[in-house]
Tab-separated table of C-alpha atoms and ligand atoms in Angstrom:
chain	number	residue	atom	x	y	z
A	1	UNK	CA	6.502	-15.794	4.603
A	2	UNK	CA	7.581	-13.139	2.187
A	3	UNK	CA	10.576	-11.089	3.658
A	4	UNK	CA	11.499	-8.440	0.804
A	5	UNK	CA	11.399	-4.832	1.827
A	6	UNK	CA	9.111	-2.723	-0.795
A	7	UNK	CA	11.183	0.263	-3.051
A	8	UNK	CA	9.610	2.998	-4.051
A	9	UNK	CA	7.584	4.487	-6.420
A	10	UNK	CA	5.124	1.972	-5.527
A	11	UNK	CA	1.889	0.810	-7.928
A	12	UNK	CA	-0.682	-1.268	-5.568
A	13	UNK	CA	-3.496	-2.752	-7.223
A	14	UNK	CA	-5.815	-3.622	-5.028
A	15	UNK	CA	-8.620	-6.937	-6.191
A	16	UNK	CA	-11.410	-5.559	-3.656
A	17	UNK	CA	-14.010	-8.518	-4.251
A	18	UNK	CA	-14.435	-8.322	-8.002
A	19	UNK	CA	-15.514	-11.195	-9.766
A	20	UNK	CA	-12.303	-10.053	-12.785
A	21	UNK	CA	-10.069	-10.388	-9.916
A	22	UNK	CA	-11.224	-13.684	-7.909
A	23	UNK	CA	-9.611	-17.627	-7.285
A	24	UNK	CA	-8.360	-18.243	-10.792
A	25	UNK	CA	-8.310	-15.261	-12.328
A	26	UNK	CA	-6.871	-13.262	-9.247
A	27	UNK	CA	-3.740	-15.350	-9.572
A	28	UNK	CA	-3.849	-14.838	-13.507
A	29	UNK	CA	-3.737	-11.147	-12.468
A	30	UNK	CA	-0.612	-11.260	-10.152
A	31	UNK	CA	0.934	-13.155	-12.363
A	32	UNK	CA	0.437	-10.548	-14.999
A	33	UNK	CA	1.818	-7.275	-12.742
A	34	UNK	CA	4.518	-10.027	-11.201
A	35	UNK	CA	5.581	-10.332	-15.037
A	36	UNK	CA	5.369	-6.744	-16.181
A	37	UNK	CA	7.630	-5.571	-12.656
A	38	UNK	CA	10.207	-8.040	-13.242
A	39	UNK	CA	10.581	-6.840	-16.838
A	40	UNK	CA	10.254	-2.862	-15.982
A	41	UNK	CA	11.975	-3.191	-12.228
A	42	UNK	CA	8.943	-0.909	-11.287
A	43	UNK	CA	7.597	-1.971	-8.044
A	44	UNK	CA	3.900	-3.609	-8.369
A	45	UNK	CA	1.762	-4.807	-5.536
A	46	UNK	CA	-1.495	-6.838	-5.263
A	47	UNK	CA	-3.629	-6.969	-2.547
A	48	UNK	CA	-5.961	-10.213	-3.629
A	49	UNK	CA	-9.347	-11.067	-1.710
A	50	UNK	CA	-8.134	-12.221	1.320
A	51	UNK	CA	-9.253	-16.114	0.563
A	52	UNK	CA	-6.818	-15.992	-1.788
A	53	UNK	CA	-4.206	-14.305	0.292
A	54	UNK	CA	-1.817	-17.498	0.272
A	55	UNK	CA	-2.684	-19.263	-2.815
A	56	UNK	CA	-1.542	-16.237	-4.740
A	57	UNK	CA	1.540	-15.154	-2.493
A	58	UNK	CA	2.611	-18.593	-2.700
A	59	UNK	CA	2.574	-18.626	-6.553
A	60	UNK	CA	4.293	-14.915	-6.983
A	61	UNK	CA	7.804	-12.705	-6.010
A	62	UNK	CA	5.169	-9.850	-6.628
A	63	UNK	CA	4.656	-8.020	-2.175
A	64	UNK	CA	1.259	-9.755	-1.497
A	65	UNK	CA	-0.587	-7.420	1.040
A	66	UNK	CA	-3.875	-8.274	2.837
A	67	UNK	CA	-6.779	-6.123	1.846
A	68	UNK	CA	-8.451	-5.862	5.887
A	69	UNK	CA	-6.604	-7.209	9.211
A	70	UNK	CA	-8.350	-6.729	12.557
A	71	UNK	CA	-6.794	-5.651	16.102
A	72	UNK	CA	-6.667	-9.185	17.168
A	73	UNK	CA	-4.344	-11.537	18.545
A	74	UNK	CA	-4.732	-15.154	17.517
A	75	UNK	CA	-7.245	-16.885	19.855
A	76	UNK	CA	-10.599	-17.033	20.455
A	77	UNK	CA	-12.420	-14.260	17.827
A	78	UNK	CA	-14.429	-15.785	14.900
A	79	UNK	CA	-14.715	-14.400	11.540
A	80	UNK	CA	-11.596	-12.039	12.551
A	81	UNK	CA	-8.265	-11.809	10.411
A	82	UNK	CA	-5.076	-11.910	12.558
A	83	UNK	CA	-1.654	-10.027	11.452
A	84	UNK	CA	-0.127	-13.170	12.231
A	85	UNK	CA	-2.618	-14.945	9.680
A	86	UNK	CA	-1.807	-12.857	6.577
A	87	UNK	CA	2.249	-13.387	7.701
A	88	UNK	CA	1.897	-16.974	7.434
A	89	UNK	CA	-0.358	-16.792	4.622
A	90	UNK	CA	2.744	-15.123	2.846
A	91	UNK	CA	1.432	-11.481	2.851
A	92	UNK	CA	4.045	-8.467	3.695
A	93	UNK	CA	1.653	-6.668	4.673
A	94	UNK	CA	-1.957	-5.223	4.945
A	95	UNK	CA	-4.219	-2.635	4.073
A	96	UNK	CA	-6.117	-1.177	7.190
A	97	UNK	CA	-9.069	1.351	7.661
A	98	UNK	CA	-9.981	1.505	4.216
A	99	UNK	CA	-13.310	3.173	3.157
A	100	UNK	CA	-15.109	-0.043	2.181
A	101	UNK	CA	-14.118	-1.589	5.289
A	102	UNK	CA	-13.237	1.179	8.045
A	103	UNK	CA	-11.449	0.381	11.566
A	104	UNK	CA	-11.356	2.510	14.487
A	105	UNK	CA	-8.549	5.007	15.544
A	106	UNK	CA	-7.550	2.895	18.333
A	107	UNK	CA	-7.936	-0.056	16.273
A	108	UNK	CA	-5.387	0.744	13.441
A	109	UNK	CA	-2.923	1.967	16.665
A	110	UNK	CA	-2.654	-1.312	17.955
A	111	UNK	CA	-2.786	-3.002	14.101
A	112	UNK	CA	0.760	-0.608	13.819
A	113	UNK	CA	1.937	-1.830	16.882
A	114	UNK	CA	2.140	-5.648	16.600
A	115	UNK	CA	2.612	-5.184	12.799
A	116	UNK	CA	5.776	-3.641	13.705
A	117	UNK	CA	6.744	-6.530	16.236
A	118	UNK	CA	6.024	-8.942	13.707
A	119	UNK	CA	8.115	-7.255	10.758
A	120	UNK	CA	4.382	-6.472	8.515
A	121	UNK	CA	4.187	-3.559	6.459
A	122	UNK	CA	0.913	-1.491	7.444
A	123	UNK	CA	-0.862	0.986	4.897
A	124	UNK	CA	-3.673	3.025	6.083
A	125	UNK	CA	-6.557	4.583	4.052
A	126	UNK	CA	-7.768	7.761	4.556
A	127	UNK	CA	-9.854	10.100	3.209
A	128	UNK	CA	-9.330	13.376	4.175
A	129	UNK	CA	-6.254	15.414	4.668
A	130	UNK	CA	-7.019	16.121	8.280
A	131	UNK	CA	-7.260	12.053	8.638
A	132	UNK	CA	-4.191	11.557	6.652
A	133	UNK	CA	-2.535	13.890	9.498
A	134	UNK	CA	-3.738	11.825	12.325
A	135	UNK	CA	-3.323	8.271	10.929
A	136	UNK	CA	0.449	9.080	10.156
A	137	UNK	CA	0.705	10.129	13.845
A	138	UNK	CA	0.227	6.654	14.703
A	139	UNK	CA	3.692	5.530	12.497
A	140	UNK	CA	2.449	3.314	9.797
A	141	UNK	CA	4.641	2.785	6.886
A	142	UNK	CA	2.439	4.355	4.342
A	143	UNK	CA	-1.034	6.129	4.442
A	144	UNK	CA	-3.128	6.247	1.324
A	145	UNK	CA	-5.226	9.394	1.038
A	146	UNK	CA	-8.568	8.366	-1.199
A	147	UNK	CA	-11.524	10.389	-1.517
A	148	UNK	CA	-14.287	7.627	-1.222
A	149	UNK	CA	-16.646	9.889	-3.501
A	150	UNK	CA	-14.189	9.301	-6.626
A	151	UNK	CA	-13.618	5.574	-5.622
A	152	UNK	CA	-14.319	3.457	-8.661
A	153	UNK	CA	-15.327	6.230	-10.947
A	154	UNK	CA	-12.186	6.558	-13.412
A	155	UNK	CA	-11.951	10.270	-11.960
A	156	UNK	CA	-8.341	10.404	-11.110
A	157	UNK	CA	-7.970	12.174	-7.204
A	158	UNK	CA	-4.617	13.442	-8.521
A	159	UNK	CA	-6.403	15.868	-11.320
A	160	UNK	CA	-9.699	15.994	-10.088
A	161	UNK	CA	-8.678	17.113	-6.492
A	162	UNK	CA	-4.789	17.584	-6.060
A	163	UNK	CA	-5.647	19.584	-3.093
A	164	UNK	CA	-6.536	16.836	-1.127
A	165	UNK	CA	-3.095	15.117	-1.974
A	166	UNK	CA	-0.668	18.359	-2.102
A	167	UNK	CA	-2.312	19.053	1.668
A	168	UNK	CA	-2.235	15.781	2.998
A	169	UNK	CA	1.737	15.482	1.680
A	170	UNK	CA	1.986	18.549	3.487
A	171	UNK	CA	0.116	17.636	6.926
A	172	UNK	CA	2.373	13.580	6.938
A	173	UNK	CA	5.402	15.657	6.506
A	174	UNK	CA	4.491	17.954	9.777
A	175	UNK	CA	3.348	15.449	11.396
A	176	UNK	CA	5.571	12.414	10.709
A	177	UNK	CA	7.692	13.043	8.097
A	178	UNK	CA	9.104	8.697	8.159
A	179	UNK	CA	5.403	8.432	6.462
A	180	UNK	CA	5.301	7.576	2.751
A	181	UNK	CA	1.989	8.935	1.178
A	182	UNK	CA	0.012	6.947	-1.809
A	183	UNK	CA	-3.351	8.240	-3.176
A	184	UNK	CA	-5.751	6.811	-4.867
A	185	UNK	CA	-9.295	6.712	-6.103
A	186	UNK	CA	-9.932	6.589	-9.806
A	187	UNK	CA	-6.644	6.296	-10.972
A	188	UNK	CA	-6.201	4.901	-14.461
A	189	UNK	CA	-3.771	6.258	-16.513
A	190	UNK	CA	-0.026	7.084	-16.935
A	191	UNK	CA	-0.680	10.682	-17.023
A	192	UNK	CA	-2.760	10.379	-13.421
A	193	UNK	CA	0.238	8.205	-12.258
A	194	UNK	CA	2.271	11.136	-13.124
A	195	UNK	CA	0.079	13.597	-11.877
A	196	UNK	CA	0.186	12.114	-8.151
A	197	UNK	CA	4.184	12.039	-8.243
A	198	UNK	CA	4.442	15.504	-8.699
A	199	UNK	CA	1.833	16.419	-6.044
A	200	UNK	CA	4.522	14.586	-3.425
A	201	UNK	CA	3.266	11.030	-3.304
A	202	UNK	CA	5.710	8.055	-3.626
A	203	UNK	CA	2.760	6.016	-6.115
A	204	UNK	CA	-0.641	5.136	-6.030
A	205	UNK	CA	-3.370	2.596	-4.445
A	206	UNK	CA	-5.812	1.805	-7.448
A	207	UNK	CA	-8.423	-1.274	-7.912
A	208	UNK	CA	-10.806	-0.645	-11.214
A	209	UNK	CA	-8.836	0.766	-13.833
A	210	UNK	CA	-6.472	-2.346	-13.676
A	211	UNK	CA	-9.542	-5.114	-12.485
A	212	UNK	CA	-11.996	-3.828	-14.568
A	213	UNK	CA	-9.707	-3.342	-18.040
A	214	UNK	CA	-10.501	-6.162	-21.257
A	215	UNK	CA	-6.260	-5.436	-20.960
A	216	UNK	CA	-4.794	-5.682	-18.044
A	217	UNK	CA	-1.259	-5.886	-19.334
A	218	UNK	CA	-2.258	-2.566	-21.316
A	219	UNK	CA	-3.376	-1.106	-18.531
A	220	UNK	CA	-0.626	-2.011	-16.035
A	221	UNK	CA	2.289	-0.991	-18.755
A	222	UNK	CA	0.363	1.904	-19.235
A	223	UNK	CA	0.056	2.974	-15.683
A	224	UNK	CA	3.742	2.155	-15.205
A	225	UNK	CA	4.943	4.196	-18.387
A	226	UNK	CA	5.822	7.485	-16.753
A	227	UNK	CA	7.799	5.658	-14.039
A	228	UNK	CA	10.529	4.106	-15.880
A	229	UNK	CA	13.378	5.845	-16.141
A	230	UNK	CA	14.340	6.640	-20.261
B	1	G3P	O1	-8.072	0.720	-2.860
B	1	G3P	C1	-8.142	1.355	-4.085
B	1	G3P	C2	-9.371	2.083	-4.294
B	1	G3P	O2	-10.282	2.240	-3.306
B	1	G3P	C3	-9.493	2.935	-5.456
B	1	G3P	O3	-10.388	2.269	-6.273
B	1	G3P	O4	-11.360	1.605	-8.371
B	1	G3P	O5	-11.033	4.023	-7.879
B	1	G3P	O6	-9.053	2.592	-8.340
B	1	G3P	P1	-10.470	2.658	-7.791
């Protein structure tokens, strides 16, 4: 099991279930960010498809977080993923409720509960600010505000709709300030990295514009650019 504690600003590149990003070439990807965060000390995440989950996080330093876990304890629930599954599959954490895969309220409640009993770091997707507001009520470590209508279209959330971000910055800070705030959705460049910080957020969730690029070490150092300190 992984034990190191994320630092922030934070660049999480989820693999979602692309082909770019699957077995082989998932790893080739972690290995990639693992190599570029090392070099730049920026911190990079990867959230591989979860039958990867411990081939990968047993291969990289890079945080390894699960891309779905269910409100389950181990036992008797087929097809389910258990907290205590990504753990020992080396993940730090998970990704929970987000819009390709959604989980109830009182779902993610108890996912934030035993994650924090067994030491897991829990991120929850969102997707409005009004969500945002109530999923950081329930204490997870970070929520991830994505608009699911700019998901996968290179539209960056932090030019195309800062609202949504500066608002639900606002709302996590009324309603549980110890909530960090990522967002995400189209995010491909530097300059939308940038953008995002200055709206309040402490980095970004993003899948295509890394996956998808012929480059991904272009892409990743060019994502990463406005974060390192000159
Ligand atoms: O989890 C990240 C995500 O949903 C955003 O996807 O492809 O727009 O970066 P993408």
């Amino acid at each position: 099991m992984q034990s190191r504690k994320i630092s922030f600003p934070l660049v999480l590149i989820n693999f979602k279930t692309y082909r770019e990003s699957s077995g082989k070439k998932g790893l080739e990807l972690a290995k990639v960010a693992e190599r570029i965060a090392k070099e730049t000390g920026i911190e990079i995440g990867i959230a591989p498809q979860l039958t990867d989950l411990a081939f990968i996080a047993s291969q990289v330093e890079a945080p390894v977080f699960s891309q779905h876990v269910d409100d389950v304890e181990p036992g008797s629930y087929t097809g389910h993923v258990t907290l205590e599954a990504i753990r020992d599959a080396g993940a730090i954490g998970t990704l929970v409720n987000h819009s390709e895969r959604r989980v109830r309220a009182d779902q993610v409640d108890t996912i934030v509960k035993r994650a924090k009993q067994l030491g897991l770091t829990i991120v929850v997707c969102t997707n409005t600010p009004e969500v945002t507001a109530a999923m950081a009520a329930l204490s997870p470590d970070m929520v991830a505000i994505e608009p699911p209508e700019l998901i996968g279209t290179g539209i960056p959330v932090s030019k195309a709709k800062p609202e949504v971000v500066t608002n639900s910055v606002e709302l996590v800070k009324r309603v549980n300030p110890n909530v960090k705030v990522l967002c995400g959705a189209g995010i491909t460049t530097g300059d939308d990295v940038a953008a995002a910080m200055r709206l309040g957020t402490v980095g970004v969730l993003l899948a295509s514009g890394v996956v998808k690029a012929k480059d991904w070490e272009k892409a990743i150092r060019g994502l990463i650019e406005p974060l390192i300190k000159k």
